[in-house]
Short mmCIF file of C-alpha atoms and ligand atoms in Angstrom, two decimals:
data_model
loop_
_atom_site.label_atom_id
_atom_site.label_comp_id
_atom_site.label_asym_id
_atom_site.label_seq_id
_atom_site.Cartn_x
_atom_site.Cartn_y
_atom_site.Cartn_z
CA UNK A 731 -52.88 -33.51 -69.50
CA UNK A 732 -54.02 -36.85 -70.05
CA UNK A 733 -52.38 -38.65 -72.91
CA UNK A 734 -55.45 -38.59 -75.46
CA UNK A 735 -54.97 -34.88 -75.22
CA UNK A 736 -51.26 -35.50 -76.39
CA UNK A 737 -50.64 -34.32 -80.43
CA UNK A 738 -48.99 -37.80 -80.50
CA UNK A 739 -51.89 -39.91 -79.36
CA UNK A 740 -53.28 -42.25 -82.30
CA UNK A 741 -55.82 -44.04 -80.59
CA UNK A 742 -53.50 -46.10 -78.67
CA UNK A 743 -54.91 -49.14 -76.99
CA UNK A 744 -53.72 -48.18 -73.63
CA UNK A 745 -51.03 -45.79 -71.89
CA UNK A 746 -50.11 -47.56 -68.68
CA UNK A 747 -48.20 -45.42 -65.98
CA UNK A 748 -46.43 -47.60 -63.79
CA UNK A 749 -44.69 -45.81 -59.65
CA UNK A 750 -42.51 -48.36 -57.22
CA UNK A 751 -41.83 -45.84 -54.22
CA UNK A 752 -39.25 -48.67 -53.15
CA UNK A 753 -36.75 -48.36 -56.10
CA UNK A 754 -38.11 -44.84 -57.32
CA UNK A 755 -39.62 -46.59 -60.54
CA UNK A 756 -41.71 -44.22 -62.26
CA UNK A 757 -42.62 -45.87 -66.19
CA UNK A 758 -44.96 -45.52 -69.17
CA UNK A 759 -45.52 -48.00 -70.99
CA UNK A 760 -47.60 -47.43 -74.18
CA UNK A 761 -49.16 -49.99 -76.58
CA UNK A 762 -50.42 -48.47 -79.65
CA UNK A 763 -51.80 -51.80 -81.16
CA UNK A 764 -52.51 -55.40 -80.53
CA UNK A 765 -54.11 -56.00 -84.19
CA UNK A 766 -51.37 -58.64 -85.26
CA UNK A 767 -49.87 -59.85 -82.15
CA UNK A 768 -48.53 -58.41 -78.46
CA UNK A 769 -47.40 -55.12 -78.44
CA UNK A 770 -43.90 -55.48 -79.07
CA UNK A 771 -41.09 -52.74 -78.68
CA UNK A 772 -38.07 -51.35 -76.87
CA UNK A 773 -37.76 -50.06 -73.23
CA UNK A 774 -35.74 -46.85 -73.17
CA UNK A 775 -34.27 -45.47 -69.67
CA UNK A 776 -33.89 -41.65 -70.40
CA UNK A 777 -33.80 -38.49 -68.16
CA UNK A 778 -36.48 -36.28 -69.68
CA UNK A 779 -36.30 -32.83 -68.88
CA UNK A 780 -40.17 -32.95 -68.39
CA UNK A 781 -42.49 -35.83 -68.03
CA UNK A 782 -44.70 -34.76 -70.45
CA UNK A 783 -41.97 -35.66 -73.17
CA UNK A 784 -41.77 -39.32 -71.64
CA UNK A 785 -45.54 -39.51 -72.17
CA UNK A 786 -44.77 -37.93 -75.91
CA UNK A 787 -41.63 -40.32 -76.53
CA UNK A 788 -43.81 -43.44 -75.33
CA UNK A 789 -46.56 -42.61 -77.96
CA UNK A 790 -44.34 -41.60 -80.78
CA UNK A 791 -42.42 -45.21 -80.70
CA UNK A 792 -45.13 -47.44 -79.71
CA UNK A 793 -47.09 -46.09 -82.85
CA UNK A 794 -43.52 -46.63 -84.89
CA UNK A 795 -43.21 -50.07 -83.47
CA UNK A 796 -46.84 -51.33 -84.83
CA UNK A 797 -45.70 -49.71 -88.21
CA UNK A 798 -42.11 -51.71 -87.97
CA UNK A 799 -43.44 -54.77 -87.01
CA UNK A 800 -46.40 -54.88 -89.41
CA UNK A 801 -44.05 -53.74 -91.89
CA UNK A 802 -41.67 -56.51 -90.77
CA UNK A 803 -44.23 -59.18 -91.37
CA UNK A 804 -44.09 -59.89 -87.55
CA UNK A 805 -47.00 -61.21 -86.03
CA UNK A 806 -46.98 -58.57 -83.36
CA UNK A 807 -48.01 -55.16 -82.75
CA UNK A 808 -46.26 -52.08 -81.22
CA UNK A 809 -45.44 -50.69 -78.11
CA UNK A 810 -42.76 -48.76 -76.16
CA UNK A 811 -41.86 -48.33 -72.22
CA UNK A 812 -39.86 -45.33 -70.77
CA UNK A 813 -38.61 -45.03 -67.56
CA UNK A 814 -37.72 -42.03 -66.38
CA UNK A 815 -34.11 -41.76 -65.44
CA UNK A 816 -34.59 -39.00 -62.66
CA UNK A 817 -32.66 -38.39 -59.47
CA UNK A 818 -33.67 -41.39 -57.25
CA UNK A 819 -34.20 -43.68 -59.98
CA UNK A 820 -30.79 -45.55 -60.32
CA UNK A 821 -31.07 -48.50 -63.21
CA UNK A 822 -30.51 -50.79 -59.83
CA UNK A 823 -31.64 -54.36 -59.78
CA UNK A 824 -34.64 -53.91 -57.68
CA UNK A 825 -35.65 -50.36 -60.25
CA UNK A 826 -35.45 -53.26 -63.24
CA UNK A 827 -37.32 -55.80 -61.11
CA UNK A 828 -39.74 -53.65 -60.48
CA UNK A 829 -39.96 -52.68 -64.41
CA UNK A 830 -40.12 -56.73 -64.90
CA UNK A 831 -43.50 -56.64 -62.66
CA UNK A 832 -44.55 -54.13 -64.34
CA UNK A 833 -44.40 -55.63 -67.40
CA UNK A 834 -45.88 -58.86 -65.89
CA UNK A 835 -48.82 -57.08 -64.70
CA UNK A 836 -49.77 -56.35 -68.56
CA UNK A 837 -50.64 -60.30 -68.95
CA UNK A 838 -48.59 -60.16 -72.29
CA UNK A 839 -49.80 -57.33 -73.82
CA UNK A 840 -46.64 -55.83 -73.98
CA UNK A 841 -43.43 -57.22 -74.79
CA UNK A 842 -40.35 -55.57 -73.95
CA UNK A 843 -36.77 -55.54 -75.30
CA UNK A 844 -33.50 -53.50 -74.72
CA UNK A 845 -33.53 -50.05 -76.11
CA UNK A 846 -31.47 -46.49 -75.19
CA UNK A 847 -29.80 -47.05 -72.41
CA UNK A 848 -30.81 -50.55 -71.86
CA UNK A 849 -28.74 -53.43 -72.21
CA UNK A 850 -29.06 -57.37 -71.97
CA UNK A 851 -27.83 -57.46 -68.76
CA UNK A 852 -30.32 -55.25 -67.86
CA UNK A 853 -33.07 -57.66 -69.69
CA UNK A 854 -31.75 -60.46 -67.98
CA UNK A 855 -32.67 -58.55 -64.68
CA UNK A 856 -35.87 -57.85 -66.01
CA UNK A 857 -36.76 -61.32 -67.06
CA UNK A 858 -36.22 -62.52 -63.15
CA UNK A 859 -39.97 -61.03 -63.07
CA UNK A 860 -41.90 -61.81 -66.20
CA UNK A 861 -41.60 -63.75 -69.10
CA UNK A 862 -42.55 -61.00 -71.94
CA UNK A 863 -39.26 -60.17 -72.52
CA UNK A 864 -36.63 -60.41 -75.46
CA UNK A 865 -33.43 -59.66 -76.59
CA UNK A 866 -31.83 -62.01 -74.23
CA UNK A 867 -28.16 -63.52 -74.47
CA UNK A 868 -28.47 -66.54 -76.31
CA UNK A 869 -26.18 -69.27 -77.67
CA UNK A 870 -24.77 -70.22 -81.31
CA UNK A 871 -27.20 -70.73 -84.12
CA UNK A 872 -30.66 -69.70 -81.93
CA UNK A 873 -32.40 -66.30 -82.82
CA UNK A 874 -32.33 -63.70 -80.43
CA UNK A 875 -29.68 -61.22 -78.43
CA UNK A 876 -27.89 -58.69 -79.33
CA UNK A 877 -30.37 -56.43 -82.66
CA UNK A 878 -27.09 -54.24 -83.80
CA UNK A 879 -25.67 -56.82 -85.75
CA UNK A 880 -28.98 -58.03 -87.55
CA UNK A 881 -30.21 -54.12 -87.82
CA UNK A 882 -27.02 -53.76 -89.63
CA UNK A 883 -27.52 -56.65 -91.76
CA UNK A 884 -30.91 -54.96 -92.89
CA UNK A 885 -29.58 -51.82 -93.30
CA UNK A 886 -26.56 -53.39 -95.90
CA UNK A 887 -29.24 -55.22 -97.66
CA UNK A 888 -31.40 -51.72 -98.28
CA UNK A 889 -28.31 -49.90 -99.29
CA UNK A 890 -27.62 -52.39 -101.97
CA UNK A 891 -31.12 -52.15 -103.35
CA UNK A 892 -31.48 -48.18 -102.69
CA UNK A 893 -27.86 -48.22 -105.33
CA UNK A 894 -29.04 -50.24 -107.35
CA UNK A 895 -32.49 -48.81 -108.19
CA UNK A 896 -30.46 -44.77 -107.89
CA UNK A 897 -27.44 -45.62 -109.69
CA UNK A 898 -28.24 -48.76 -111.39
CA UNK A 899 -25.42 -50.95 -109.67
CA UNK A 900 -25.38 -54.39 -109.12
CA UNK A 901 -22.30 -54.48 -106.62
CA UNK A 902 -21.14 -51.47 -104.19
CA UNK A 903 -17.32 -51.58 -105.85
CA UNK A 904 -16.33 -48.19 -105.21
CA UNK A 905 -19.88 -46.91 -104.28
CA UNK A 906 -19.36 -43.98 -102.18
CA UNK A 907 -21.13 -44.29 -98.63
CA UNK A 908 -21.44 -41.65 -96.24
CA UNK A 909 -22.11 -43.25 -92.43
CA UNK A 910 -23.30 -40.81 -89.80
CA UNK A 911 -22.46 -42.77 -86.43
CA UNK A 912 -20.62 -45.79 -86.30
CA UNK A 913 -21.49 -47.36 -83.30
CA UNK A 914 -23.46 -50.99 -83.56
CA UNK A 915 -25.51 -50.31 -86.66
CA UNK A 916 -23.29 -48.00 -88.53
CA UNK A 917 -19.54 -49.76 -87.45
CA UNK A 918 -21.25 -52.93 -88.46
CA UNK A 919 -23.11 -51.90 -91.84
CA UNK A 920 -19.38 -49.95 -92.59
CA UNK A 921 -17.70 -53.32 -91.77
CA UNK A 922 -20.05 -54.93 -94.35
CA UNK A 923 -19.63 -52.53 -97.07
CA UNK A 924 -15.85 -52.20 -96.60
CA UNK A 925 -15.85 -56.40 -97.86
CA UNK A 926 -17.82 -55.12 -100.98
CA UNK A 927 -14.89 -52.29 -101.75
CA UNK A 928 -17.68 -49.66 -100.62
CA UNK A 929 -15.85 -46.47 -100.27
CA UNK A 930 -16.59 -45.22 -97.14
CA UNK A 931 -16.84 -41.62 -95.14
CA UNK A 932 -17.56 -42.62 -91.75
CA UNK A 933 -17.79 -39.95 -88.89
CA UNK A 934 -18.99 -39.78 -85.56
CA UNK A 935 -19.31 -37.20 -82.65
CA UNK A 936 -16.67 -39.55 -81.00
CA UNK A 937 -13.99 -38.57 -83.93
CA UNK A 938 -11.37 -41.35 -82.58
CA UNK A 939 -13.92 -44.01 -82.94
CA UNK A 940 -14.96 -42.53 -86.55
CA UNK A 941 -10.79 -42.30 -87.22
CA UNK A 942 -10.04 -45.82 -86.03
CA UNK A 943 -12.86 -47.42 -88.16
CA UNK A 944 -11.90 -45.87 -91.31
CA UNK A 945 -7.96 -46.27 -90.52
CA UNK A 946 -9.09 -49.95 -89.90
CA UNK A 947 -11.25 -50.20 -93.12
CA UNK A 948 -9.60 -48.11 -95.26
CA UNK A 949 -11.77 -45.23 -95.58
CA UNK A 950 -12.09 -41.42 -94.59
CA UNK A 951 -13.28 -39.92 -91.70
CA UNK A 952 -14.76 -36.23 -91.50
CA UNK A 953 -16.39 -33.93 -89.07
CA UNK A 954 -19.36 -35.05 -87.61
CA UNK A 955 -21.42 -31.54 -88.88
CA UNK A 956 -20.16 -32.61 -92.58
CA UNK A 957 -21.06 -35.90 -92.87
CA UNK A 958 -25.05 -35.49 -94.28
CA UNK A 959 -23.52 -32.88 -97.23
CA UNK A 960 -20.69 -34.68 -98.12
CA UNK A 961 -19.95 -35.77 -102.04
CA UNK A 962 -21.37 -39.39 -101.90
CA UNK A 963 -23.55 -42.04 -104.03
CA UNK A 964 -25.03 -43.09 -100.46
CA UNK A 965 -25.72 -41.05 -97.51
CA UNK A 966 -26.86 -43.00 -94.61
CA UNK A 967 -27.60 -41.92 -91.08
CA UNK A 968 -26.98 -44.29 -88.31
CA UNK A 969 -27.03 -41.94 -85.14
CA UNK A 970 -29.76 -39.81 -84.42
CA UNK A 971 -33.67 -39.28 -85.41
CA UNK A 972 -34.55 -35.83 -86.89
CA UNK A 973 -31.74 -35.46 -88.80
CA UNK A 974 -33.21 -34.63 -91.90
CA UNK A 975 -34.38 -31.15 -91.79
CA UNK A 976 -35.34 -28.55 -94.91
CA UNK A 977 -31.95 -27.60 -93.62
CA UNK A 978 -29.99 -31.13 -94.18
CA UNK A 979 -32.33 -32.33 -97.08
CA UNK A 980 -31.26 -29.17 -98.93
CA UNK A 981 -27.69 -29.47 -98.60
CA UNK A 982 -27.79 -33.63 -99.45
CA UNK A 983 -25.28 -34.32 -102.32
CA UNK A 984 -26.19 -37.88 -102.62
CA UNK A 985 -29.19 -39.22 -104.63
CA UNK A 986 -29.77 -42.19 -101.99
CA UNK A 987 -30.39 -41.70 -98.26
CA UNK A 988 -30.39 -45.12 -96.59
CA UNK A 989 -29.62 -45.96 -93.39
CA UNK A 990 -30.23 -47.25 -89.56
CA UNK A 991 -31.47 -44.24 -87.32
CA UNK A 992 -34.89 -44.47 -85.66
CA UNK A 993 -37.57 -41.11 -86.83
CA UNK A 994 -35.03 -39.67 -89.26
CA UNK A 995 -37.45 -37.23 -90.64
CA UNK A 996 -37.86 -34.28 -88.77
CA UNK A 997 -41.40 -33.95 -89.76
CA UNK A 998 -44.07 -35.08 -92.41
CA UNK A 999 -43.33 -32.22 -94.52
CA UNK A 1000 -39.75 -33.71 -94.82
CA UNK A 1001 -41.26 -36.59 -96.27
CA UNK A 1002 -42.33 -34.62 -99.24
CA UNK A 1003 -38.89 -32.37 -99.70
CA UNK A 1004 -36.68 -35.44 -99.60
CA UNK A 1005 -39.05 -36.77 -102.45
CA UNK A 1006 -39.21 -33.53 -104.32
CA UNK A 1007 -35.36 -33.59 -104.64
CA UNK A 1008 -35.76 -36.96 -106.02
CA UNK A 1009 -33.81 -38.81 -103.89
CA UNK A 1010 -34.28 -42.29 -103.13
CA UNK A 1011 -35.36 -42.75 -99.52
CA UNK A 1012 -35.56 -45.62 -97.70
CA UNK A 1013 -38.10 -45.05 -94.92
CA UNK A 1014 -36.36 -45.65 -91.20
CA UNK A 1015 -38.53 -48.19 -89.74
CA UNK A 1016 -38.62 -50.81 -92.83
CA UNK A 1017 -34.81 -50.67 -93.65
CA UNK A 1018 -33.99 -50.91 -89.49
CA UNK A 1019 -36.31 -53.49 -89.07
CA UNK A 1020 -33.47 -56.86 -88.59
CA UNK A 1021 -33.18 -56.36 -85.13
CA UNK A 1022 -36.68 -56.92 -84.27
CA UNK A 1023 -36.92 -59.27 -86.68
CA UNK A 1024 -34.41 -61.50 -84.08
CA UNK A 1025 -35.39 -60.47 -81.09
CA UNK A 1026 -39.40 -60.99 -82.19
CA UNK A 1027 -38.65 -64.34 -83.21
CA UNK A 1028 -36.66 -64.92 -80.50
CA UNK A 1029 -40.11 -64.26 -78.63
CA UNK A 1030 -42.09 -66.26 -80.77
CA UNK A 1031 -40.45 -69.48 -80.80
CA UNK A 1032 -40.28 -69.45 -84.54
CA UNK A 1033 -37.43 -70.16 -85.94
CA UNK A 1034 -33.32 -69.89 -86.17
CA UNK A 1035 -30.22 -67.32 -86.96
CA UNK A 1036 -31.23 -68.68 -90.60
CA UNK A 1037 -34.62 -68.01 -90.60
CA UNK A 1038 -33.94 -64.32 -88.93
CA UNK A 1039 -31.43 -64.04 -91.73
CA UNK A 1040 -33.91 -65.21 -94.13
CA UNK A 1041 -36.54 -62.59 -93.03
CA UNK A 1042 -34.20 -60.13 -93.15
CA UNK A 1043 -33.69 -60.83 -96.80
CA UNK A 1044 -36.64 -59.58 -97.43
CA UNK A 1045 -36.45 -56.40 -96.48
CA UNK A 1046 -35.08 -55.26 -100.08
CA UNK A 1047 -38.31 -56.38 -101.41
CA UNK A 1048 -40.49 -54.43 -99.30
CA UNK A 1049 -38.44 -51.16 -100.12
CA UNK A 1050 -38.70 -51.86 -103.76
CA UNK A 1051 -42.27 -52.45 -103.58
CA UNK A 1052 -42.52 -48.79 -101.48
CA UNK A 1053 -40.38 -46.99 -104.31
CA UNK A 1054 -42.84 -48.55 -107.06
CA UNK A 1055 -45.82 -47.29 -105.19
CA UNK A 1056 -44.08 -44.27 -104.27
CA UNK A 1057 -43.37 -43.63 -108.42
CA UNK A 1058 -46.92 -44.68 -109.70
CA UNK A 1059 -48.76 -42.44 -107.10
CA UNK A 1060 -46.63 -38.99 -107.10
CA UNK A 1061 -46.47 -39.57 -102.74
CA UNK A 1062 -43.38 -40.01 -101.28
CA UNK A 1063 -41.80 -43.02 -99.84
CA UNK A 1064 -42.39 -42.16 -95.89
CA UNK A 1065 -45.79 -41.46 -96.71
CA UNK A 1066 -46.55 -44.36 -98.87
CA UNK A 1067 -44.81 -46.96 -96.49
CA UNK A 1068 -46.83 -45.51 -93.01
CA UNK A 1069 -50.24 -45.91 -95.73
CA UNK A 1070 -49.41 -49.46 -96.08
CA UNK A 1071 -48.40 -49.87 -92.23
CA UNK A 1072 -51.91 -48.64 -91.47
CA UNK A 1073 -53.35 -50.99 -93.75
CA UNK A 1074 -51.46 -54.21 -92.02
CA UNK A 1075 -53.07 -53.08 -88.92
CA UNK A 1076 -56.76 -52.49 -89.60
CA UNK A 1077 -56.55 -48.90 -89.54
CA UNK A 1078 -55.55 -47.67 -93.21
P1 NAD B 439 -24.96 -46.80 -80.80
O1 NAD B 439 -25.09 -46.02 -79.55
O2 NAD B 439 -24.23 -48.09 -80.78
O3 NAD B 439 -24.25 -45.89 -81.93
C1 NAD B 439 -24.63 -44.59 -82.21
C2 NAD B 439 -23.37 -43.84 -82.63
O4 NAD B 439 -23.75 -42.57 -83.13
C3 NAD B 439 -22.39 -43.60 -81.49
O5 NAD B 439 -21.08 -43.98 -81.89
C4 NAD B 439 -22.50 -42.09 -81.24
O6 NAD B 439 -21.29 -41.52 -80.77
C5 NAD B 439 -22.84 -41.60 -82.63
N1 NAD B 439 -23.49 -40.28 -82.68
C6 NAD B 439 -24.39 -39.75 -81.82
N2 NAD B 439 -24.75 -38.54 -82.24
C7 NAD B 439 -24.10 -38.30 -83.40
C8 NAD B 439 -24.07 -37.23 -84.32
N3 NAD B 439 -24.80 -36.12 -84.14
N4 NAD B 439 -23.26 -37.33 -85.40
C9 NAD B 439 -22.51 -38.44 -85.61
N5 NAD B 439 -22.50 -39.48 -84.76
C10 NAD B 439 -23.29 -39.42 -83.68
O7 NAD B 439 -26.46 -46.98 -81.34
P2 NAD B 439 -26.98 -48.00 -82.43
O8 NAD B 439 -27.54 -49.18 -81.74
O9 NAD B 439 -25.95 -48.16 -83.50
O10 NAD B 439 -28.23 -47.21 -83.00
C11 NAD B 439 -28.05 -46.18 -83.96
C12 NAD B 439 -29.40 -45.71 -84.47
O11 NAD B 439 -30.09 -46.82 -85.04
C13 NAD B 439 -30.36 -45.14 -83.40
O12 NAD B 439 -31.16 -44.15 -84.00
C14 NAD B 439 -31.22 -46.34 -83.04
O13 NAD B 439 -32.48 -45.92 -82.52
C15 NAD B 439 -31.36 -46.98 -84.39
N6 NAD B 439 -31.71 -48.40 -84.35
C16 NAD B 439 -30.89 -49.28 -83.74
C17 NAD B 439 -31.24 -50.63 -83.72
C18 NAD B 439 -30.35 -51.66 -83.08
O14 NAD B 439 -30.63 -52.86 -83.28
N7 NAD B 439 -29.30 -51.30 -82.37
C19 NAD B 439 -32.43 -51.06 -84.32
C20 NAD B 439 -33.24 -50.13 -84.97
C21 NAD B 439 -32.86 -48.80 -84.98
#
């Protein structure tokens, strides 16, 4: 099938398929749009059971990148690359170099980044061959590196205004938070919360790191399965996408869902139940968006830490200006926030 036939083609700019027989490369790399700057997003090294989904998985997140990064205020568009983890294609050095010329061969069209199963060290590799990379180490004080830590910052930032404009609270004393994964975004938006005397309900499908955190912060850990229908002011997921569900958003407790994951709605229609319960949602891809906020001006040249941090400040404002819209109109947030996305990119 060729990849306009795809459901999940938007009239992407260009799906590039990239083979290197040498290292057993095979990689898509999709760039949904170019309107506000390079194509900017995430390369993910996955074993798909079919390569149809890699194709599917390229388009979905490309398209989600050019919503995040117009969203962001990023002068740069969105797109993804995959690479297919399959027997034969060992994340070696020459499999990355190969990605890196890849990459090159795109003229700047596409800039990459870490993503699943990438790390920096894996970027740093990458960057031997081209220069349209980011997310690389860097030192004290200069943008860039590691996302977690910034994502989390964003996240902690949305929280705060998703309570306050829910439950009318100015502080999170004793504001009952319920994390779903607490790896780098959740462990670091718990760590965060636990300084504001947040009460937290942390859990994980790796129940010793889940138990450790909240031994360490003073909070409770429960079964991974619980953790979306647990008693809470705050419920935010920080694992996995498609997590909310008629299923999940039925059994929600908590009159705020806020947090980190990538694609948390299962599907459109979610959009619209999560709404109809009148819960405060904070759409995935403008809460999440401090880590490319550092690693995109880490790209660009533009700025410091303080200026990433000072971006990232803004993020608050941009969900409160969603939840207005999303009140005045009847819509719900998801839908109101990809309207405006489409709109920062010439195609609302
Ligand atoms: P991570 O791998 O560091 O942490 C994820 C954690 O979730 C792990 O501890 C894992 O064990 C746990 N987990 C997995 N499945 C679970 C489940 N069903 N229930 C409970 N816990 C589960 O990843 P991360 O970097 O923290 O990313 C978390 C989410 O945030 C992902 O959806 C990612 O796409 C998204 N995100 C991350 C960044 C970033 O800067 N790292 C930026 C934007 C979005």
């Amino acid at each position: 099938m060729a990849p306009w036939d795809y459901p999940d083609f938007d009239d992407h700019e260009g799906v590039h398929l990239f083979r290197d027989a040498a290292s057993g490369l095979r990689a898509i790399v999709a760039v949904h749009s170019t309107a506000l700057g390079p194509a900017a997003g995430g390369c993910r090294y996955w074993r798909y059971a079919r390569s149809a989904d890699a194709v599917t998985d390229a388009l979905r997140l490309s398209r989600g990148m050019s919503y995040k990064n117009a969203m962001a205020g990023l002068p740069m568009g969105g797109g993804k690359a995959v690479i297919l983890a399959d027997e034969g294609a060992a994340k070696t050095p020459t499999l990355l170099a190969a990605f890196g010329r890849a990459v090159e061969s795109l003229g700047g069209r596409y800039v990459t980044a870490e993503d699943v199963g990438i790390s920096d060290a894996d970027m740093v590799a990458v960057s031997k061959e081209t220069r349209h990379v980011s997310g690389l180490p860097v030192g004290g004080g200069a943008a860039g590196g590691d996302p977690g830590p910034f994502t989390a910052l964003g996240v902690y930032l949305g929280v705060r205004a998703a309570a306050k404009r829910a439950l009318g609270r100015d502080d999170m004393a004793g504001v009952r938070v319920a994390i779903q994964g607490v790896g780098s975004v959740g462990g670091g938006l718990a760590r965060l919360l636990a300084r504001d005397g947040a009460k937290l309900v942390l859990a994980d499908v790796d129940t010793a790191r889940a138990e450790a955190l909240a031994a360490e912060l003073g909070g409770e850990a429960v079964p991974a399965d619980a953790i979306l229908g647990v008693e809470a002011d705050v419920v935010s997921p920080c694992a996995l996408g498609a997590v909310l569900t008629a299923d999940t958003i039925a059994a929600l407790k908590a009159p705020v869902v806020a947090g980190g994951a990538n694609n948390q709605l299962a599907t459109p229609e979610d959009g619209w139940r999560i709404h109809q319960r009148g819960i405060v949602y904070a759409p995935d891809y403008v809460i999440n968006a401090g880590g490319i906020i550092n690693v995109g001006l880490e790209y660009l040249g533009q700025g410091d830490r303080a200026e990433v941090e000072k971006r990232i400040a803004e993020i608050p404002g941009r969900l409160d200006t969603i939840w207005e819209e999303s009140k005045a109109t009847g819509d719900p947030a998801a839908l109101v926030a990809d309207r405006l996305a489409q709109r920062l990119i010439g195609r609302g």
